[in-house]
Coordinates of N, CA and C in Angstrom, one line a residue:
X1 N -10.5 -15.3 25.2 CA -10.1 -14.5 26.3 C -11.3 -14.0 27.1
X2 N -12.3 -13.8 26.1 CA -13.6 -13.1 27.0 C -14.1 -14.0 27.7
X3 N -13.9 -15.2 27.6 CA -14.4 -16.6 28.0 C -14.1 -16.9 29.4
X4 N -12.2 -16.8 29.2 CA -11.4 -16.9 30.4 C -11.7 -15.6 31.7
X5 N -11.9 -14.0 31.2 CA -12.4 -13.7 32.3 C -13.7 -14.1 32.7
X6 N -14.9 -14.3 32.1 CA -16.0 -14.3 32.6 C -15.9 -15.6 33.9
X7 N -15.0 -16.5 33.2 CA -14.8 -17.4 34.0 C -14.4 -17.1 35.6
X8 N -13.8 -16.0 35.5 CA -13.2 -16.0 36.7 C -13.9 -14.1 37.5
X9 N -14.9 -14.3 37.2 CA -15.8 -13.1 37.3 C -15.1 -11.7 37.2
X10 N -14.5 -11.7 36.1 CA -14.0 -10.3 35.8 C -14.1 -10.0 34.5
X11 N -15.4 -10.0 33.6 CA -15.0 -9.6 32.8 C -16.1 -7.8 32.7
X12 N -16.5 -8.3 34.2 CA -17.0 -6.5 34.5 C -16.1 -5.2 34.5
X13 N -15.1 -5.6 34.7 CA -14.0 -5.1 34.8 C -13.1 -4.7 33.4
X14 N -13.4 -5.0 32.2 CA -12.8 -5.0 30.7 C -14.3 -4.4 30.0
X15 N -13.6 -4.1 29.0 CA -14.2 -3.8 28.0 C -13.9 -4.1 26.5
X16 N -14.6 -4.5 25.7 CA -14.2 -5.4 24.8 C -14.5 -4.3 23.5
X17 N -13.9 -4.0 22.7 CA -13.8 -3.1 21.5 C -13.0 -3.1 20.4
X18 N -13.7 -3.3 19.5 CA -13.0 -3.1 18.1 C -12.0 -1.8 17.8
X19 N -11.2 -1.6 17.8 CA -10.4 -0.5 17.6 C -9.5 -0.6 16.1
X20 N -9.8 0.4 15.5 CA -8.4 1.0 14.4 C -6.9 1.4 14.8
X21 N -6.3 0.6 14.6 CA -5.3 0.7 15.3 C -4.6 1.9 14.7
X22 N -4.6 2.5 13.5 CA -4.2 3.5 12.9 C -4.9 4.9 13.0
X23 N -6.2 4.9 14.0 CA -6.9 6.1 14.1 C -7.8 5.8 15.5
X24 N -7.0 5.6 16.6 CA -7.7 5.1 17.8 C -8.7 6.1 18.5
X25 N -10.2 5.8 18.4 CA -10.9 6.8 18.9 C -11.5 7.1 20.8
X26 N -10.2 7.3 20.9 CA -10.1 8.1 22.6 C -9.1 8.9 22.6
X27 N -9.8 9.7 23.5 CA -8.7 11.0 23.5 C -7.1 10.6 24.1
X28 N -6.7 11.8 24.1 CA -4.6 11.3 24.6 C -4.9 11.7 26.3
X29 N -4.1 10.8 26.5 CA -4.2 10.0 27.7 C -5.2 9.6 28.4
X30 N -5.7 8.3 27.6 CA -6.7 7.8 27.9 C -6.4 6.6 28.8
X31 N -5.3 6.4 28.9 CA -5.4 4.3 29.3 C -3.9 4.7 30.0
X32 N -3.5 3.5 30.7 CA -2.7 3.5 31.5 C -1.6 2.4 30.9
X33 N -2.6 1.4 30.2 CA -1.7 -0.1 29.9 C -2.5 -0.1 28.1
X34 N -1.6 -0.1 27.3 CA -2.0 -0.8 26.1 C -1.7 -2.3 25.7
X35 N -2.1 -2.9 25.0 CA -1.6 -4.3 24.6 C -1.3 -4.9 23.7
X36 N -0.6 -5.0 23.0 CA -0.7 -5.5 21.6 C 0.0 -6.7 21.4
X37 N -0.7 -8.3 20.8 CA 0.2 -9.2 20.5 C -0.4 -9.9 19.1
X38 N 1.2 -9.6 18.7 CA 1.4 -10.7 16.9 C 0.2 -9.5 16.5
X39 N 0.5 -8.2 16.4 CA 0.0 -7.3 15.5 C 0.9 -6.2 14.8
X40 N 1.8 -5.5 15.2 CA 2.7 -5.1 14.4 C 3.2 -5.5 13.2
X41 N 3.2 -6.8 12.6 CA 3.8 -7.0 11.7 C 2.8 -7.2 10.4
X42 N 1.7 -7.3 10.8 CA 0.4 -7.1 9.7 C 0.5 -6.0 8.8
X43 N 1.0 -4.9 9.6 CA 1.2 -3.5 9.0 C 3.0 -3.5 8.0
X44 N 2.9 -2.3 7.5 CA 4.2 -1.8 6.8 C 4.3 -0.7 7.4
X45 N 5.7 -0.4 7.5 CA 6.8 0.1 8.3 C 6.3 1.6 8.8
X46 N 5.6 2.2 7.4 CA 4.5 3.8 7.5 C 3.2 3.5 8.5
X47 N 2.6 2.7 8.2 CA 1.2 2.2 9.2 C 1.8 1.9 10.7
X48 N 2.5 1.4 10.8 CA 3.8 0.9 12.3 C 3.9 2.2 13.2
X49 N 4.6 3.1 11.9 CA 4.5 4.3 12.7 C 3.7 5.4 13.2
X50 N 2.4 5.4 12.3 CA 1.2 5.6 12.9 C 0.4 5.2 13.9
X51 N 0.5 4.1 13.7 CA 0.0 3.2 14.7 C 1.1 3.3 16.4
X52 N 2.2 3.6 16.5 CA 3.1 4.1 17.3 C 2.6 5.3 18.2
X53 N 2.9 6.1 17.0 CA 2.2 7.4 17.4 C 0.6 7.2 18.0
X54 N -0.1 6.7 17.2 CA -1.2 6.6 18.4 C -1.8 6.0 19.7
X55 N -0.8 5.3 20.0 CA -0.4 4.3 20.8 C -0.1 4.9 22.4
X56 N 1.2 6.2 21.6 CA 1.7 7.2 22.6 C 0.9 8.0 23.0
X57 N 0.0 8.6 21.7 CA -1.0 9.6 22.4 C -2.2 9.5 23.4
X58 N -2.7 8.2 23.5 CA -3.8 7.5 24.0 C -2.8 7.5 25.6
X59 N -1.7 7.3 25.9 CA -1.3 6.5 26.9 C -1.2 7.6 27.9
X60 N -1.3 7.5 29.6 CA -0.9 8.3 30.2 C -0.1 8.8 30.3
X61 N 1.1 9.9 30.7 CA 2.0 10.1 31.2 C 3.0 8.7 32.3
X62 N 3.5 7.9 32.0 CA 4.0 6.9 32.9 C 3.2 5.5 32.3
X63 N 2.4 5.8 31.6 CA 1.4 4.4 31.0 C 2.6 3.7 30.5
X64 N 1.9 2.4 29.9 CA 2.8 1.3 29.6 C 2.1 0.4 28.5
X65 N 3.0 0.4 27.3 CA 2.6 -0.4 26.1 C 3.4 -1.7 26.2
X66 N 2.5 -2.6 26.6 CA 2.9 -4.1 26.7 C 2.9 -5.0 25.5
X67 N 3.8 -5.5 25.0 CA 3.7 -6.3 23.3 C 4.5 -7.6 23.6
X68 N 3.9 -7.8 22.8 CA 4.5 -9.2 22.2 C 4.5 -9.5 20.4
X69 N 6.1 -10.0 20.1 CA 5.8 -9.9 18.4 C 6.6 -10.8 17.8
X70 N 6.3 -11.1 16.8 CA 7.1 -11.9 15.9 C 8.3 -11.7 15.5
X71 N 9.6 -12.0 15.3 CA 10.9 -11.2 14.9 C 11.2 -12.3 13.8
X72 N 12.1 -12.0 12.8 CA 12.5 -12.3 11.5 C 13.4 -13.5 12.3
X73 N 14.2 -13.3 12.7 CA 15.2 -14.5 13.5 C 15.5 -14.9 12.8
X74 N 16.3 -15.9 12.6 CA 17.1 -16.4 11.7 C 16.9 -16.8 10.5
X75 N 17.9 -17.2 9.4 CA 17.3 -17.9 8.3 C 16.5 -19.0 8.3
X76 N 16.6 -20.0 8.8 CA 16.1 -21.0 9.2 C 14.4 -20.6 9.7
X77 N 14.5 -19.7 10.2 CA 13.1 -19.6 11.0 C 12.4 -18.6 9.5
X78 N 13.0 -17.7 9.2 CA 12.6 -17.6 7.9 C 11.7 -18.4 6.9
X79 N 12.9 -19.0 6.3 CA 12.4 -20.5 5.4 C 11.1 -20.6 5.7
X80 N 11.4 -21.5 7.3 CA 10.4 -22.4 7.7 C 8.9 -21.7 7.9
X81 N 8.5 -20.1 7.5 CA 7.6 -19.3 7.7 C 7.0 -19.3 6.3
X82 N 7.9 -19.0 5.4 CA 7.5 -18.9 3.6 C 6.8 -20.2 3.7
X83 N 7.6 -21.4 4.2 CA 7.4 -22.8 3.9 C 6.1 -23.2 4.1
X84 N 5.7 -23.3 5.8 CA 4.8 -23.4 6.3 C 3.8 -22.6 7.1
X85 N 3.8 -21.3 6.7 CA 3.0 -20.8 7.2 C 2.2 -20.3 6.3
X86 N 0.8 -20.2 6.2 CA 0.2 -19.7 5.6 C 0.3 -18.2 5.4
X87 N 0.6 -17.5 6.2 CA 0.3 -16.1 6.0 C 2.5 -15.5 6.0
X88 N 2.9 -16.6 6.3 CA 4.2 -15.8 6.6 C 4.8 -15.4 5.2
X89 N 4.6 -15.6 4.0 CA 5.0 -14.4 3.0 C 4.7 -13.4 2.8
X90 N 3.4 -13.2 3.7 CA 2.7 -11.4 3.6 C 3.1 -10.6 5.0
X91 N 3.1 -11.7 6.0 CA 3.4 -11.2 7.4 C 4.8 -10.3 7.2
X92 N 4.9 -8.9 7.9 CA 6.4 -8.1 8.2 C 6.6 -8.6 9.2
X93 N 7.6 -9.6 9.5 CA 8.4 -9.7 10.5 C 9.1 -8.1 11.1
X94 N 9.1 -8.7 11.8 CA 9.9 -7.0 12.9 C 11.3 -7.8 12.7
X95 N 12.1 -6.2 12.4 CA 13.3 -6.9 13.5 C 14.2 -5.9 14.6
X96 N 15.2 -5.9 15.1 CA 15.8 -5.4 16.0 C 15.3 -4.0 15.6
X97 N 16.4 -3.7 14.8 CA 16.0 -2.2 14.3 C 14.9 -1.5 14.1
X98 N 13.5 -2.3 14.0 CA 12.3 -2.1 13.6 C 11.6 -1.4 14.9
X99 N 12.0 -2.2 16.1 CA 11.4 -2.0 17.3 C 12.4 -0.7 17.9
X100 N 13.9 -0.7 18.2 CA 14.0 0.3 18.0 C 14.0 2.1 17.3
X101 N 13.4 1.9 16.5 CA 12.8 3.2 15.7 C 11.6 2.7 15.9
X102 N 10.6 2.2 15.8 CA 9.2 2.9 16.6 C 9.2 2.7 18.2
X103 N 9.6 2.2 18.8 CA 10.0 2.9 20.4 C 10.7 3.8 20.7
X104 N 11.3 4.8 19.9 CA 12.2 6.0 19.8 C 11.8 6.7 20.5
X105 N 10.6 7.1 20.2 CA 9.8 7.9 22.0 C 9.3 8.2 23.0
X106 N 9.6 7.1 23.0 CA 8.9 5.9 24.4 C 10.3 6.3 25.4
X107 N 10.0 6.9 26.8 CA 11.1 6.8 27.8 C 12.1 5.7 28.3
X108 N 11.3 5.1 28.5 CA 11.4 3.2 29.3 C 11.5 2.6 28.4
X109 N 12.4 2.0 28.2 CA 12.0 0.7 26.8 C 13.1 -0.8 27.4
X110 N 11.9 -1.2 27.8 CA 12.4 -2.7 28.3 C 12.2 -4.2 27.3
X111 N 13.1 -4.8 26.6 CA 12.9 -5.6 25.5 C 13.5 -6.8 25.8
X112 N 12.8 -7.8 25.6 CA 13.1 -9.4 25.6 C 13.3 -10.0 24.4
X113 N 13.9 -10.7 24.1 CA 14.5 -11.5 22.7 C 13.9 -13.3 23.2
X114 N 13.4 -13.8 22.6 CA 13.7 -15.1 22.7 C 13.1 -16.3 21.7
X115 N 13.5 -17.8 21.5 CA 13.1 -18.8 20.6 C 14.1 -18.3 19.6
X116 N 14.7 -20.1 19.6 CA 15.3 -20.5 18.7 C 15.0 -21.8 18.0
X117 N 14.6 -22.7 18.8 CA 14.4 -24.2 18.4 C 12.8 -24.4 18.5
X118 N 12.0 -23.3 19.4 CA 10.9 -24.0 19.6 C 9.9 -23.4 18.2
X119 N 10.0 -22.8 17.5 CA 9.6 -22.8 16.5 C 9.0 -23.8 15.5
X120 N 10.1 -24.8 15.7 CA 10.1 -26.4 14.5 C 9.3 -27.3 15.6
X121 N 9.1 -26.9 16.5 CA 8.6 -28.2 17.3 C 7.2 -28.1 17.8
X122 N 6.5 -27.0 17.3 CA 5.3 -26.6 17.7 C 3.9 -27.6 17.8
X123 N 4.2 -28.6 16.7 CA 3.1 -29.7 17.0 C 3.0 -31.1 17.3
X124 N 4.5 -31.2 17.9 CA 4.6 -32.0 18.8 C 4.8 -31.9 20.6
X125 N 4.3 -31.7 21.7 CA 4.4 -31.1 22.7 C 5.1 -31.2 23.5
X126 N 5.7 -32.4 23.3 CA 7.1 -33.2 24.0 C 8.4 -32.7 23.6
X127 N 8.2 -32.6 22.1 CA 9.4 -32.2 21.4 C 9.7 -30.3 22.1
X128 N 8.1 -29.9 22.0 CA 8.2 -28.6 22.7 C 8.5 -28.1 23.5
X129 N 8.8 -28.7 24.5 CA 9.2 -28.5 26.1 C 10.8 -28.5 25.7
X130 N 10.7 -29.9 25.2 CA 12.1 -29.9 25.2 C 13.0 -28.6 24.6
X131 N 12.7 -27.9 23.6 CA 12.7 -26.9 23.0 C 13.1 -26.1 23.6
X132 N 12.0 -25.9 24.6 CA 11.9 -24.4 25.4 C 13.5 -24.8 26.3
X133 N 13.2 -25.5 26.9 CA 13.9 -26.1 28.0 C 15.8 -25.5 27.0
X134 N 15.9 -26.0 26.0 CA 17.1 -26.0 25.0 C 17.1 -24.6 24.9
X135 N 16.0 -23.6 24.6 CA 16.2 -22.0 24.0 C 16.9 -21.6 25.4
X136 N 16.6 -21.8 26.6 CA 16.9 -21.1 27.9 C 17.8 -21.5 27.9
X137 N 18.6 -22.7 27.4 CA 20.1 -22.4 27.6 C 20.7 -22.0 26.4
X138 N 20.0 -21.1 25.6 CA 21.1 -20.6 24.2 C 20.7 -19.3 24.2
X139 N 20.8 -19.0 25.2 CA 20.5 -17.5 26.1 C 22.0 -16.3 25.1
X140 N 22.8 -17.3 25.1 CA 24.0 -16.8 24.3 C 23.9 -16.0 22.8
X141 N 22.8 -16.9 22.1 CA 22.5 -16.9 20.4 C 22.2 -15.3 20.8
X142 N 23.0 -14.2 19.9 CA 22.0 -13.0 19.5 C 20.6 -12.7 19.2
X143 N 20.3 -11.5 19.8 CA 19.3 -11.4 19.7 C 18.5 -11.3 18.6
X144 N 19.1 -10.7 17.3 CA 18.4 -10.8 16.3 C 18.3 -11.8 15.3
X145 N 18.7 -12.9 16.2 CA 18.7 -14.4 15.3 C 17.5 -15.4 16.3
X146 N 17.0 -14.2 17.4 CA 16.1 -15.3 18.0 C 14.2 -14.5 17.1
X147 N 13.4 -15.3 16.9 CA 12.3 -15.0 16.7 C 10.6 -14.6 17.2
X148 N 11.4 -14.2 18.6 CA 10.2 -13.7 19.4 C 11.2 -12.4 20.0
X149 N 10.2 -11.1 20.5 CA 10.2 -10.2 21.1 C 9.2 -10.2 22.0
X150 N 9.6 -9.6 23.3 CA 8.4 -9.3 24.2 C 8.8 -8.1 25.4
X151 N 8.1 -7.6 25.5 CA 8.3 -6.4 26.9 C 7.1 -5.2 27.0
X152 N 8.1 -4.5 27.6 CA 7.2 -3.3 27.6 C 7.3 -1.9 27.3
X153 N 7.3 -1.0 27.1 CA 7.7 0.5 26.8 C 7.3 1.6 27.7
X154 N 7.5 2.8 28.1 CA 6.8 3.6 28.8 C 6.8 5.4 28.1
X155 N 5.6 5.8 28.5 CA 5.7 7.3 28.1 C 6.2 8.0 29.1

């Protein structure tokens, strides 16, 4: 990423820092936009909510925590995580109810559900499209059987 702004002469504009996500050192209402993606689920359910809470505190009044995360989704997508993923027996999938109780205090809470098929097809790129192309029309499947989340939340 630091790569891609420098590329495009903005990376004067960012600032790049290690942070504890459990003990973020800037005062409350510091930032306008937080970010977080495929990190929530590293944590257990107690750390989550710490990490929530500091999330809120750092954020302005009207700020906005932008995420993106992994969701449990179906059995199938399950399996295929114990199976093949290296870290997906230790990874906490989120699920529905997960993100609802730590966005509980959050004003705004805008949430997207999606992937169903593109999961199995990830290292083939053809098959991938195709995928995508197939999840957008299974727009129908519930949301807690698809295995991506994305949106955003407000204070």
């Amino acid at each position: 990423t630091k790569q891609i702004h420098e590329n495009y002469n903005f990376s004067d504009k960012i600032k790049y820092q290690i942070v504890d996500a459990k003990k973020i050192n800037f005062p409350e209402n510091s930032f306008d936009v937080v970010f977080a993606k495929s990190v929530l689920g590293f944590f257990d359910d107690d750390d989550r909510r710490i990490i929530m809470d500091e999330i809120y505190r750092v954020l302005r009044p009207g700020g906005f925590f932008l995420f993106a995360e992994n969701m449990k989704g179906n059995f199938f997508h399950q399996l295929a995580r114990k199976l093949f993923v290296r870290w997906g027996k230790k990874w906490n999938y989120l699920s529905q109810d997960n993100l609802i109780e730590m966005f509980s205090k959050f004003d705004v809470k805008k949430i997207y559900y999606t992937g169903v098929l593109t999961l199995f097809f990830t290292r083939n790129k053809m098959l991938y499209k195709l995928a995508l192309i197939l999840d957008y029309c299974l727009f129908f499947i519930p949301n807690n059987l698809k295995y991506v989340s994305y949106g955003y939340i407000s204070k």
